[in-house]
Amino acid sequence: MKKRLISLLCVAAMAVSLIGCGDSGKKEETKAPEKKTETEAAKKDDTKAATEAPEETRATKNKEIDTSGVERALQLSKDPGEYKIHVYWPAPDTYFEDNIQPGYEQLAKEYGLSVDYAIGTEWTQDVENQVVEAKAAEGYDLFMIYGADTSGANALYKELIDAGCQVVNYGGKVDDPQQAAATVCGDVYDYSYAATKQMIEAMGGKGEIINVLENLGDVNTLERQKGVEAAVAEADGVTICQTIGDINTEEEGYEKVSDALAANPNATGIIATGGTASRGMTNALKDYYASNGDAKHLFAVATDPSQEVMNGLKDGTLDIGVAQNGYGQGYIGTLLLLYLSEGWTMKDPGVHIVTGYVFITTDNIDTFTADIETLSKDIAAELETKYLNAP
């Protein structure tokens, strides 16, 4: 991969007469590669690599966030157009469009930046490598990447860093030793544990739970599993009657949850701690109740505020939603890249900057986003003192 990256960088340098991403010198008087701006975000992503990113249908829900009361400490030393930021997400997913993008778009608006992004065609490290290497060859040197493979992503990060680029991992943890400057994401163990505790309390401290998980080979899924199991272990009257795993699509989630509901008529609760599994679980529960008029209500917890989950909360199919702070991941991750580009360094390289979460119920379903915004502003305000060394 290192040879491929170096070759691509050299070709790009010859083609556009630009200095590589590790050089701080001025650009030659040639036109830089055209970048997508945030006003063009609804158009097809034209990233070309060994594989081509899919046409993307962008969410247009971006809100105006009030930042008038926030004193912006970081002052940019260059023209905003000189900051070459690229954000990568491994595969089409509404969570990226509805949560991550509004965060980095707000940061871009505040600083007058353009942020390029690409969504991979499938959730594999090979596709990620191809797309990201192509962007590096175009001259991008500030990368916010969701590691498609928790082990393989580190090799890509190291190659980018060795070439003089800055890398922030986001969305989920990768294996240690982590090569990125930092990981910006929630604590999946924490919210899985806390949500299960709430479920157990609502169930009266007794009953049987169906635990719905995603890819069991992923370190983040395993942490979610540990969180659920730890909460159950603390309750004498609660057991896990079935654990469902290796859910990679909504369809798989629907089928596996439907089978589990049929196989466990005595279940009193069900929890999904991943977004894809949650969408499949919600649809399966709705059909289960519709086709079984006498079915008792299972206390249900789902993760990420997708349309399916929000509708499920409104109609009573679900009882609690877990809103991971995707907005904060997008905002804080790109802000951190700006700090690094200005010469700031990490106090603890590879640190996990925890972005937090908010529980959603019918009581706060219309207002929980304000709590998400507050979380994000608070974390951004402490970057300099808690996580960074001044240049």
Tab-separated table of N, CA and C in Angstrom, residues 86-189:
chain	number	residue	atom	x	y	z
A	86	HIS	N	-10.561	16.177	3.903
A	86	HIS	CA	-11.390	15.126	3.310
A	86	HIS	C	-11.980	14.258	4.421
A	87	VAL	N	-13.279	13.969	4.306
A	87	VAL	CA	-13.991	13.114	5.257
A	87	VAL	C	-14.444	11.853	4.530
A	88	TYR	N	-14.135	10.693	5.117
A	88	TYR	CA	-14.504	9.426	4.487
A	88	TYR	C	-15.416	8.612	5.402
A	89	TRP	N	-16.472	8.046	4.791
A	89	TRP	CA	-17.391	7.114	5.468
A	89	TRP	C	-17.464	5.863	4.597
A	90	PRO	N	-17.425	4.663	5.209
A	90	PRO	CA	-17.200	3.447	4.416
A	90	PRO	C	-18.311	3.002	3.474
A	91	ALA	N	-19.591	3.309	3.747
A	91	ALA	CA	-20.673	2.797	2.899
A	91	ALA	C	-21.914	3.647	3.105
A	92	PRO	N	-22.849	3.628	2.151
A	92	PRO	CA	-24.070	4.431	2.296
A	92	PRO	C	-24.774	4.158	3.623
A	93	ASP	N	-25.125	5.221	4.346
A	93	ASP	CA	-25.721	5.086	5.671
A	93	ASP	C	-26.362	6.419	6.038
A	94	THR	N	-27.634	6.398	6.412
A	94	THR	CA	-28.313	7.637	6.751
A	94	THR	C	-27.712	8.295	7.999
A	95	TYR	N	-27.038	7.533	8.851
A	95	TYR	CA	-26.425	8.117	10.038
A	95	TYR	C	-25.378	9.159	9.645
A	96	PHE	N	-24.613	8.873	8.608
A	96	PHE	CA	-23.604	9.825	8.146
A	96	PHE	C	-24.279	11.097	7.647
A	97	GLU	N	-25.295	10.935	6.817
A	97	GLU	CA	-25.948	12.088	6.213
A	97	GLU	C	-26.681	12.948	7.235
A	98	ASP	N	-27.336	12.292	8.184
A	98	ASP	CA	-28.183	13.021	9.124
A	98	ASP	C	-27.450	13.534	10.351
A	99	ASN	N	-26.269	12.987	10.655
A	99	ASN	CA	-25.595	13.336	11.896
A	99	ASN	C	-24.172	13.867	11.696
A	100	ILE	N	-23.337	13.107	10.981
A	100	ILE	CA	-21.938	13.510	10.810
A	100	ILE	C	-21.833	14.759	9.934
A	101	GLN	N	-22.493	14.756	8.803
A	101	GLN	CA	-22.361	15.866	7.865
A	101	GLN	C	-22.806	17.210	8.439
A	102	PRO	N	-23.947	17.283	9.121
A	102	PRO	CA	-24.310	18.587	9.696
A	102	PRO	C	-23.236	19.142	10.634
A	103	GLY	N	-22.507	18.255	11.323
A	103	GLY	CA	-21.457	18.706	12.227
A	103	GLY	C	-20.299	19.351	11.504
A	104	TYR	N	-19.734	18.638	10.513
A	104	TYR	CA	-18.568	19.231	9.842
A	104	TYR	C	-18.970	20.370	8.912
A	105	GLU	N	-20.209	20.356	8.430
A	105	GLU	CA	-20.663	21.472	7.602
A	105	GLU	C	-20.770	22.755	8.420
A	106	GLN	N	-21.188	22.623	9.681
A	106	GLN	CA	-21.258	23.802	10.535
A	106	GLN	C	-19.863	24.367	10.804
A	107	LEU	N	-18.904	23.473	11.059
A	107	LEU	CA	-17.520	23.919	11.266
A	107	LEU	C	-16.999	24.619	10.007
A	108	ALA	N	-17.291	24.032	8.845
A	108	ALA	CA	-16.849	24.622	7.581
A	108	ALA	C	-17.451	26.012	7.384
A	109	LYS	N	-18.698	26.153	7.756
A	109	LYS	CA	-19.367	27.448	7.622
A	109	LYS	C	-18.725	28.492	8.532
A	110	GLU	N	-18.416	28.105	9.746
A	110	GLU	CA	-17.843	29.052	10.700
A	110	GLU	C	-16.483	29.574	10.250
A	111	TYR	N	-15.692	28.719	9.609
A	111	TYR	CA	-14.341	29.104	9.215
A	111	TYR	C	-14.220	29.428	7.720
A	112	GLY	N	-15.309	29.350	6.986
A	112	GLY	CA	-15.265	29.643	5.562
A	112	GLY	C	-14.537	28.608	4.739
A	113	LEU	N	-14.585	27.353	5.182
A	113	LEU	CA	-13.843	26.272	4.534
A	113	LEU	C	-14.701	25.499	3.546
A	114	SER	N	-14.034	24.730	2.700
A	114	SER	CA	-14.675	23.702	1.895
A	114	SER	C	-14.205	22.347	2.414
A	115	VAL	N	-15.142	21.414	2.593
A	115	VAL	CA	-14.800	20.072	3.062
A	115	VAL	C	-15.243	19.065	2.021
A	116	ASP	N	-14.294	18.303	1.523
A	116	ASP	CA	-14.580	17.242	0.556
A	116	ASP	C	-14.962	15.976	1.315
A	117	TYR	N	-15.832	15.156	0.715
A	117	TYR	CA	-16.184	13.898	1.368
A	117	TYR	C	-16.408	12.824	0.321
A	118	ALA	N	-16.298	11.583	0.758
A	118	ALA	CA	-16.619	10.443	-0.103
A	118	ALA	C	-17.245	9.350	0.746
A	119	ILE	N	-18.177	8.623	0.138
A	119	ILE	CA	-18.813	7.470	0.772
A	119	ILE	C	-18.444	6.244	-0.051
A	120	GLY	N	-17.869	5.250	0.593
A	120	GLY	CA	-17.431	4.065	-0.131
A	120	GLY	C	-18.582	3.244	-0.688
A	121	THR	N	-18.276	2.384	-1.608
A	121	THR	CA	-19.295	1.528	-2.213
A	121	THR	C	-19.653	0.341	-1.335
A	122	GLU	N	-18.718	-0.077	-0.480
A	122	GLU	CA	-18.979	-1.181	0.440
A	122	GLU	C	-18.048	-1.054	1.639
A	123	TRP	N	-18.456	-1.684	2.735
A	123	TRP	CA	-17.743	-1.515	4.008
A	123	TRP	C	-16.525	-2.436	4.043
A	124	THR	N	-15.483	-2.090	3.293
A	124	THR	CA	-14.257	-2.879	3.293
A	124	THR	C	-13.056	-1.945	3.357
A	125	GLN	N	-11.955	-2.460	3.886
A	125	GLN	CA	-10.744	-1.660	3.988
A	125	GLN	C	-10.123	-1.429	2.620
A	126	ASP	N	-10.267	-2.390	1.707
A	126	ASP	CA	-9.704	-2.230	0.370
A	126	ASP	C	-10.306	-1.024	-0.339
A	127	VAL	N	-11.634	-0.900	-0.282
A	127	VAL	CA	-12.285	0.244	-0.915
A	127	VAL	C	-11.843	1.535	-0.242
A	128	GLU	N	-11.785	1.518	1.082
A	128	GLU	CA	-11.347	2.702	1.818
A	128	GLU	C	-9.938	3.124	1.401
A	129	ASN	N	-9.022	2.158	1.322
A	129	ASN	CA	-7.656	2.464	0.919
A	129	ASN	C	-7.616	3.129	-0.450
A	130	GLN	N	-8.372	2.574	-1.392
A	130	GLN	CA	-8.349	3.075	-2.764
A	130	GLN	C	-8.860	4.512	-2.845
A	131	VAL	N	-9.978	4.780	-2.188
A	131	VAL	CA	-10.557	6.123	-2.253
A	131	VAL	C	-9.672	7.139	-1.544
A	132	VAL	N	-9.217	6.796	-0.344
A	132	VAL	CA	-8.414	7.738	0.440
A	132	VAL	C	-7.061	7.994	-0.214
A	133	GLU	N	-6.430	6.951	-0.754
A	133	GLU	CA	-5.150	7.137	-1.444
A	133	GLU	C	-5.314	8.089	-2.621
A	134	ALA	N	-6.427	7.967	-3.336
A	134	ALA	CA	-6.669	8.854	-4.478
A	134	ALA	C	-6.805	10.301	-4.017
A	135	LYS	N	-7.465	10.510	-2.877
A	135	LYS	CA	-7.617	11.873	-2.371
A	135	LYS	C	-6.264	12.445	-1.929
A	136	ALA	N	-5.430	11.612	-1.326
A	136	ALA	CA	-4.085	12.064	-0.959
A	136	ALA	C	-3.298	12.451	-2.200
A	137	ALA	N	-3.467	11.682	-3.262
A	137	ALA	CA	-2.776	11.987	-4.512
A	137	ALA	C	-3.256	13.304	-5.108
A	138	GLU	N	-4.478	13.692	-4.827
A	138	GLU	CA	-5.009	14.966	-5.312
A	138	GLU	C	-4.499	16.149	-4.499
A	139	GLY	N	-3.870	15.869	-3.364
A	139	GLY	CA	-3.329	16.945	-2.553
A	139	GLY	C	-3.997	17.150	-1.214
A	140	TYR	N	-5.008	16.344	-0.896
A	140	TYR	CA	-5.645	16.462	0.424
A	140	TYR	C	-4.676	15.969	1.490
A	141	ASP	N	-4.595	16.712	2.599
A	141	ASP	CA	-3.640	16.347	3.635
A	141	ASP	C	-4.240	16.345	5.042
A	142	LEU	N	-5.529	16.617	5.158
A	142	LEU	CA	-6.234	16.581	6.435
A	142	LEU	C	-7.390	15.596	6.315
A	143	PHE	N	-7.286	14.464	6.984
A	143	PHE	CA	-8.236	13.361	6.790
A	143	PHE	C	-8.990	13.022	8.074
A	144	MET	N	-10.311	12.956	7.970
A	144	MET	CA	-11.147	12.407	9.032
A	144	MET	C	-11.780	11.128	8.462
A	145	ILE	N	-11.445	9.991	9.048
A	145	ILE	CA	-11.771	8.697	8.444
A	145	ILE	C	-12.430	7.784	9.463
A	146	TYR	N	-13.495	7.114	9.047
A	146	TYR	CA	-14.055	6.009	9.817
A	146	TYR	C	-13.346	4.747	9.338
A	147	GLY	N	-12.592	4.104	10.217
A	147	GLY	CA	-11.856	2.908	9.829
A	147	GLY	C	-12.778	1.763	9.466
A	148	ALA	N	-12.754	1.340	8.220
A	148	ALA	CA	-13.643	0.264	7.783
A	148	ALA	C	-13.322	-1.047	8.481
A	149	ASP	N	-12.052	-1.266	8.743
A	149	ASP	CA	-11.605	-2.458	9.461
A	149	ASP	C	-10.782	-1.983	10.652
A	150	THR	N	-11.156	-2.439	11.852
A	150	THR	CA	-10.524	-1.890	13.056
A	150	THR	C	-9.041	-2.224	13.155
A	151	SER	N	-8.580	-3.199	12.411
A	151	SER	CA	-7.160	-3.531	12.387
A	151	SER	C	-6.478	-2.911	11.169
A	152	GLY	N	-7.055	-3.121	10.000
A	152	GLY	CA	-6.440	-2.664	8.756
A	152	GLY	C	-6.364	-1.162	8.608
A	153	ALA	N	-7.261	-0.435	9.253
A	153	ALA	CA	-7.263	1.018	9.111
A	153	ALA	C	-5.962	1.634	9.604
A	154	ASN	N	-5.350	1.040	10.605
A	154	ASN	CA	-4.122	1.603	11.159
A	154	ASN	C	-2.995	1.670	10.133
A	155	ALA	N	-2.926	0.676	9.244
A	155	ALA	CA	-1.887	0.690	8.215
A	155	ALA	C	-2.088	1.874	7.274
A	156	LEU	N	-3.347	2.142	6.907
A	156	LEU	CA	-3.639	3.290	6.053
A	156	LEU	C	-3.287	4.588	6.769
A	157	TYR	N	-3.660	4.702	8.030
A	157	TYR	CA	-3.379	5.914	8.786
A	157	TYR	C	-1.870	6.172	8.859
A	158	LYS	N	-1.112	5.131	9.096
A	158	LYS	CA	0.337	5.277	9.217
A	158	LYS	C	0.950	5.769	7.907
A	159	GLU	N	0.490	5.219	6.798
A	159	GLU	CA	1.030	5.640	5.502
A	159	GLU	C	0.723	7.114	5.239
A	160	LEU	N	-0.480	7.555	5.597
A	160	LEU	CA	-0.837	8.959	5.410
A	160	LEU	C	0.027	9.858	6.288
A	161	ILE	N	0.194	9.463	7.536
A	161	ILE	CA	0.993	10.261	8.473
A	161	ILE	C	2.453	10.311	8.031
A	162	ASP	N	2.982	9.184	7.564
A	162	ASP	CA	4.359	9.155	7.074
A	162	ASP	C	4.544	10.063	5.867
A	163	ALA	N	3.460	10.294	5.121
A	163	ALA	CA	3.518	11.183	3.962
A	163	ALA	C	3.303	12.641	4.345
A	164	GLY	N	3.155	12.923	5.648
A	164	GLY	CA	3.020	14.297	6.101
A	164	GLY	C	1.608	14.771	6.319
A	165	CYS	N	0.631	13.862	6.237
A	165	CYS	CA	-0.765	14.225	6.425
A	165	CYS	C	-1.164	14.127	7.898
A	166	GLN	N	-2.290	14.726	8.251
A	166	GLN	CA	-2.888	14.610	9.577
A	166	GLN	C	-4.129	13.728	9.465
A	167	VAL	N	-4.324	12.844	10.449
A	167	VAL	CA	-5.439	11.901	10.410
A	167	VAL	C	-6.156	11.870	11.752
A	168	VAL	N	-7.476	11.995	11.701
A	168	VAL	CA	-8.335	11.789	12.860
A	168	VAL	C	-9.274	10.632	12.547
A	169	ASN	N	-9.288	9.642	13.402
A	169	ASN	CA	-10.230	8.533	13.279
A	169	ASN	C	-11.524	8.933	13.993
A	170	TYR	N	-12.674	8.571	13.404
A	170	TYR	CA	-13.932	8.954	14.040
A	170	TYR	C	-14.978	7.853	13.870
A	171	GLY	N	-16.050	7.960	14.637
A	171	GLY	CA	-17.190	7.056	14.475
A	171	GLY	C	-17.110	5.773	15.265
A	172	GLY	N	-15.913	5.265	15.498
A	172	GLY	CA	-15.703	4.032	16.244
A	172	GLY	C	-14.219	3.849	16.500
A	173	LYS	N	-13.895	3.074	17.506
A	173	LYS	CA	-12.488	2.858	17.841
A	173	LYS	C	-11.845	1.871	16.882
A	174	VAL	N	-10.527	1.949	16.756
A	174	VAL	CA	-9.752	0.965	16.009
A	174	VAL	C	-8.811	0.272	16.984
A	175	ASP	N	-8.161	-0.784	16.512
A	175	ASP	CA	-7.303	-1.571	17.393
A	175	ASP	C	-6.087	-0.761	17.855
A	176	ASP	N	-5.601	-1.095	19.029
A	176	ASP	CA	-4.357	-0.524	19.534
A	176	ASP	C	-3.162	-1.302	18.991
A	177	PRO	N	-2.015	-0.652	18.768
A	177	PRO	CA	-1.789	0.786	18.978
A	177	PRO	C	-2.360	1.613	17.835
A	178	GLN	N	-3.152	2.593	18.187
A	178	GLN	CA	-3.812	3.410	17.182
A	178	GLN	C	-2.828	4.381	16.547
A	179	GLN	N	-2.934	4.553	15.231
A	179	GLN	CA	-1.990	5.395	14.506
A	179	GLN	C	-2.499	6.814	14.287
A	180	ALA	N	-3.805	7.019	14.330
A	180	ALA	CA	-4.344	8.358	14.113
A	180	ALA	C	-4.016	9.263	15.295
A	181	ALA	N	-4.089	10.570	15.071
A	181	ALA	CA	-3.811	11.525	16.145
A	181	ALA	C	-4.781	11.349	17.301
A	182	ALA	N	-6.026	11.023	16.982
A	182	ALA	CA	-7.047	10.826	18.013
A	182	ALA	C	-8.215	10.079	17.393
A	183	THR	N	-9.041	9.494	18.262
A	183	THR	CA	-10.332	8.936	17.856
A	183	THR	C	-11.414	9.807	18.468
A	184	VAL	N	-12.367	10.223	17.640
A	184	VAL	CA	-13.463	11.068	18.094
A	184	VAL	C	-14.761	10.272	17.929
A	185	CYS	N	-15.291	9.778	19.037
A	185	CYS	CA	-16.527	8.994	18.982
A	185	CYS	C	-17.076	8.812	20.384
A	186	GLY	N	-18.241	8.173	20.485
A	186	GLY	CA	-18.833	7.909	21.783
A	186	GLY	C	-18.172	6.734	22.484
A	187	ASP	N	-18.546	6.546	23.736
A	187	ASP	CA	-18.116	5.384	24.507
A	187	ASP	C	-19.241	4.356	24.403
A	188	VAL	N	-19.076	3.394	23.500
A	188	VAL	CA	-20.164	2.474	23.198
A	188	VAL	C	-20.474	1.541	24.367
A	189	TYR	N	-19.458	1.202	25.140
A	189	TYR	CA	-19.703	0.399	26.339
A	189	TYR	C	-20.594	1.171	27.307
